[in-house]
Structure formats: C-alpha cells, structure tokens
mmCIF file of C-alpha atoms in Angstrom:
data_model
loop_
_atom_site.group_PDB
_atom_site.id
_atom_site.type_symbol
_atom_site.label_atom_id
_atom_site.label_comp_id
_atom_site.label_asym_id
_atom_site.label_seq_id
_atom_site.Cartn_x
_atom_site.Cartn_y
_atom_site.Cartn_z
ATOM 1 C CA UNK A 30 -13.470 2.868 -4.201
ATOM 2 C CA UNK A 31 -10.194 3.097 -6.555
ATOM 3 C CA UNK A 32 -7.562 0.524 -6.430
ATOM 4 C CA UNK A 33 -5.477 2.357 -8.554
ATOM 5 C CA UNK A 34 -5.878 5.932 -8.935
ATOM 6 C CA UNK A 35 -4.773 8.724 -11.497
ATOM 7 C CA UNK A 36 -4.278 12.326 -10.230
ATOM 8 C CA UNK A 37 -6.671 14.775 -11.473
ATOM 9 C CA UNK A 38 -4.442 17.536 -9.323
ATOM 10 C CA UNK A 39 -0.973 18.023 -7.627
ATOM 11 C CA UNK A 40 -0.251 15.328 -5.347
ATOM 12 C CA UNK A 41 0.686 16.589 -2.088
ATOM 13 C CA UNK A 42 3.077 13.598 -1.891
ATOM 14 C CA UNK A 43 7.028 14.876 -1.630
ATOM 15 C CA UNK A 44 7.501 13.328 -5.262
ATOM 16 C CA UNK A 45 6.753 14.109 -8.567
ATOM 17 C CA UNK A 46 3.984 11.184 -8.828
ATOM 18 C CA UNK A 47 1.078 10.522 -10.998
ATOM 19 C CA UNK A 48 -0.948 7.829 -9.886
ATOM 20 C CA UNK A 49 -1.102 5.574 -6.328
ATOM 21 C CA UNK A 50 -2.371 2.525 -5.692
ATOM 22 C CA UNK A 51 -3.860 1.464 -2.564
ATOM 23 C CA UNK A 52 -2.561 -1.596 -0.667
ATOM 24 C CA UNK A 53 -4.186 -1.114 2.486
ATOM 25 C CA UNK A 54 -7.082 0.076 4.442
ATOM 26 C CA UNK A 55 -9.448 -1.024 6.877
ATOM 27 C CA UNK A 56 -12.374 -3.131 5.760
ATOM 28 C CA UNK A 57 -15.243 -5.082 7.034
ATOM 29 C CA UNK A 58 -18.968 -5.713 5.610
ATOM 30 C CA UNK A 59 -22.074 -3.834 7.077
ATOM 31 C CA UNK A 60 -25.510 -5.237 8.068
ATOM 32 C CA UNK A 61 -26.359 -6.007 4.491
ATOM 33 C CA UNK A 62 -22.894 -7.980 3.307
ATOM 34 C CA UNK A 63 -21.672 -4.650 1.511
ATOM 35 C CA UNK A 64 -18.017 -4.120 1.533
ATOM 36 C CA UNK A 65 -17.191 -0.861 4.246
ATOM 37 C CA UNK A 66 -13.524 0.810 3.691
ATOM 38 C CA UNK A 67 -12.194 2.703 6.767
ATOM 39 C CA UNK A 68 -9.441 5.643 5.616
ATOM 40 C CA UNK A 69 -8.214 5.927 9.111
ATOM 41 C CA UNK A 70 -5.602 3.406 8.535
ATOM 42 C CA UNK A 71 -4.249 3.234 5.153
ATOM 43 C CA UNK A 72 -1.268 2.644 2.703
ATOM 44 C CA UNK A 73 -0.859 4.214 -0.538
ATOM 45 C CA UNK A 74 1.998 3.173 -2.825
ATOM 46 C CA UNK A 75 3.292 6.216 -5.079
ATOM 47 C CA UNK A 76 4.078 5.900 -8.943
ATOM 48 C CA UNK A 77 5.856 8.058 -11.366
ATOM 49 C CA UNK A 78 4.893 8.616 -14.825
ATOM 50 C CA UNK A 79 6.942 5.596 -16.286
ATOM 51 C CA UNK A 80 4.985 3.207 -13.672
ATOM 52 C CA UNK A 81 8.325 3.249 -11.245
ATOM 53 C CA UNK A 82 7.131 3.022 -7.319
ATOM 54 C CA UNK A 83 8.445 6.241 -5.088
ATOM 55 C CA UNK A 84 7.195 5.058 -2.090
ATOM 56 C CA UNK A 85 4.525 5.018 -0.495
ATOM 57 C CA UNK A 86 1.993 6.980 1.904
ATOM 58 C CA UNK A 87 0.784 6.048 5.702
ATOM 59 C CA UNK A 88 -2.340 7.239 7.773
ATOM 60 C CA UNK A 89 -1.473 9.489 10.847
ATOM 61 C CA UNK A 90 -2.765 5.965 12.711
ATOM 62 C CA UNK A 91 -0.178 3.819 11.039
ATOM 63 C CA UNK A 92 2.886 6.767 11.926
ATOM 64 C CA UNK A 93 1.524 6.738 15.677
ATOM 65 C CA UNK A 94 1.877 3.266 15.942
ATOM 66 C CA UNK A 95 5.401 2.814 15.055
ATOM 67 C CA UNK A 96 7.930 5.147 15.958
ATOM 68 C CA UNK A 97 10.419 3.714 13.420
ATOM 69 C CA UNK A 98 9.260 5.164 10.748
ATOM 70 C CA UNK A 99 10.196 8.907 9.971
ATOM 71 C CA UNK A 100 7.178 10.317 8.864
ATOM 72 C CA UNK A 101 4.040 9.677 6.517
ATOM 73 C CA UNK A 102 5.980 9.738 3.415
ATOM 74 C CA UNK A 103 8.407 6.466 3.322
ATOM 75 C CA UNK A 104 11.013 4.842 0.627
ATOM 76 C CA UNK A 105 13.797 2.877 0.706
ATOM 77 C CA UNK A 106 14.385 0.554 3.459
ATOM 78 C CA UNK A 107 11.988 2.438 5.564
ATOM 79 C CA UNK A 108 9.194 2.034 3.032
ATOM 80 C CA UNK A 109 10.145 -2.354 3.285
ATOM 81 C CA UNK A 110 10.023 -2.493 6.668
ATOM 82 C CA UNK A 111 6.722 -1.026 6.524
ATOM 83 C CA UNK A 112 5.307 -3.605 3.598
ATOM 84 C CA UNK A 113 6.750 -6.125 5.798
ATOM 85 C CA UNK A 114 5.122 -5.367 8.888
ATOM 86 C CA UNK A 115 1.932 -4.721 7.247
ATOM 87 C CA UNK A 116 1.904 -7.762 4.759
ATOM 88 C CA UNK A 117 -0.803 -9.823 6.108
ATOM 89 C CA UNK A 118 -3.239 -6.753 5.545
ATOM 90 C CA UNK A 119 -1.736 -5.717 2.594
ATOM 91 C CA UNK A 120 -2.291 -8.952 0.705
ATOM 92 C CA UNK A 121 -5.473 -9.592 2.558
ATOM 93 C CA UNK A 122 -6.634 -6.010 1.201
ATOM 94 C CA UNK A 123 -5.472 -6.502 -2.181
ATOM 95 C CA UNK A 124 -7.246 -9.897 -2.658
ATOM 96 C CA UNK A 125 -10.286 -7.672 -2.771
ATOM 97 C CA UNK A 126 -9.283 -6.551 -6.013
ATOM 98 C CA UNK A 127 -7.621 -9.818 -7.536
ATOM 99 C CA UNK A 128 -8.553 -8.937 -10.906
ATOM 100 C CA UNK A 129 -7.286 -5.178 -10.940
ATOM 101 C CA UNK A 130 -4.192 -6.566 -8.862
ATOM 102 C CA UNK A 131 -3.283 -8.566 -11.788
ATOM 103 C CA UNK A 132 -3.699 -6.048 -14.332
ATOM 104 C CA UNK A 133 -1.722 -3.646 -12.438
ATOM 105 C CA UNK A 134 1.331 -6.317 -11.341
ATOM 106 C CA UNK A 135 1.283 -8.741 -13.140
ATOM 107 C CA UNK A 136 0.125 -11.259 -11.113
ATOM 108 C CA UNK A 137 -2.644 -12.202 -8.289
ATOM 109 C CA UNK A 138 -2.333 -11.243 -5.134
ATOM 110 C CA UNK A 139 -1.192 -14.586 -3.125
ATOM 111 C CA UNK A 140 1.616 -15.146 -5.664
ATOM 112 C CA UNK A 141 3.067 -11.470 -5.839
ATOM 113 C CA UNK A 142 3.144 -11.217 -2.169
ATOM 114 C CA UNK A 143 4.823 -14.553 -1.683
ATOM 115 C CA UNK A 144 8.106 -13.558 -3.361
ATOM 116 C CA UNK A 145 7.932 -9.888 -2.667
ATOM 117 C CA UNK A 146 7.677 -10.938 0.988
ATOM 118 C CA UNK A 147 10.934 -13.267 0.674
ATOM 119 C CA UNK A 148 12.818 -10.150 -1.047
ATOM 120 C CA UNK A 149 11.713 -7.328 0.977
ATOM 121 C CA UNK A 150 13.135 -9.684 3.760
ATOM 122 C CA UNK A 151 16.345 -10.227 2.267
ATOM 123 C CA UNK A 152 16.339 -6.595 2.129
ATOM 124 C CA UNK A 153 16.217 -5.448 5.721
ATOM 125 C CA UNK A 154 18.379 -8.917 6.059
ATOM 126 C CA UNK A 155 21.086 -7.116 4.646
ATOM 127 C CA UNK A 156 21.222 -3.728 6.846
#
C-alpha cells in the first residue's frame, strides 16, 4: 500500500496532477495482526507537478453519504468541508504512516492536523 503515489499513466482526475496521496481509507487488522485496507471508502488528495494540492478524490461511498458535496472530484471550500468532516479518520489513517507523513508535510500527523483543523474551520467560518 502507497501513501503517496506517482502516476505511471493519465490520471483520470479533472486536473492536470501527478501524484496523490492518500488520507483515508478503511482499515482494520485480520486474524493474524496484519494491517487490512478497504478501498470502498477512501480519500485521495491531488498534487500538481510543483507539489501544490488540487483537491482531492472521494469513494462513490463517501459521495452517497453526503449530498453536499457535488461530485467525486472536490476543491475549494467543498474539498474543506470534506477534510473537516472526515478529520478524525483522516488523521487516524495517516498516523499509520507517521514517518512518510512527515517526509511528505513536514510534520507528524497529530501536529499537522491540529492546526490544519483550526484553519480549515476558519475557512467554512467565513462563508
């Protein structure tokens, strides 16, 4: 499993991305204490050449389960509500990967999410 992932081929993503990264999908341990991942429910954030996010991806699950959201392919405010309502899994996910987190923000998981959360909600405070 790839926490952060180049393209080998087109994305079928709406932008003109090269890598994504996954913040969240489904996880749980089998009969053995082996980490299982579950792509039925699942957010990919989108980046550009230069490292810039373009948004980010969400399962058909995700979509059903909120009729706010537009579609599978989300940026902007749209794209923070989402991280907001799915922040608990997303940094729950991504402390999975602490080490690659960190290499690929900057800083671990619990941090990073701390002050993204307390921006993204000054964000949607804002609309």
């Amino acid at each position: 499993m790839q926490f952060l992932r180049e393209y080998k081929r087109a994305s079928q993503s709406p932008w003109d991305d090269v890598s994504t990264v996954l913040l969240y999908c489904r996880h749980g341990t089998d009969d053995e204490g082996q980490r299982q991942f579950s792509f039925d429910r699942y957010i990919y954030q989108h980046r550009a050449g230069d490292g810039r996010i373009l948004g980010i991806s969400i399962s058909k699950a995700i979509l059903e389960a909120h009729d706010e959201f537009s579609g599978r392919y989300l940026e902007g405010d749209e794209m923070v509500l989402c991280l907001l309502v799915y922040i608990d899994e997303i940094r729950s996910f991504c402390g999975l990967f602490a080490q690659e987190f960190e290499a690929v923000f900057g800083l671990p998981p619990e941090p990073y999410f701390e002050v993204a959360q307390a921006y993204w909600l000054s964000l949607i405070e804002q609309l």
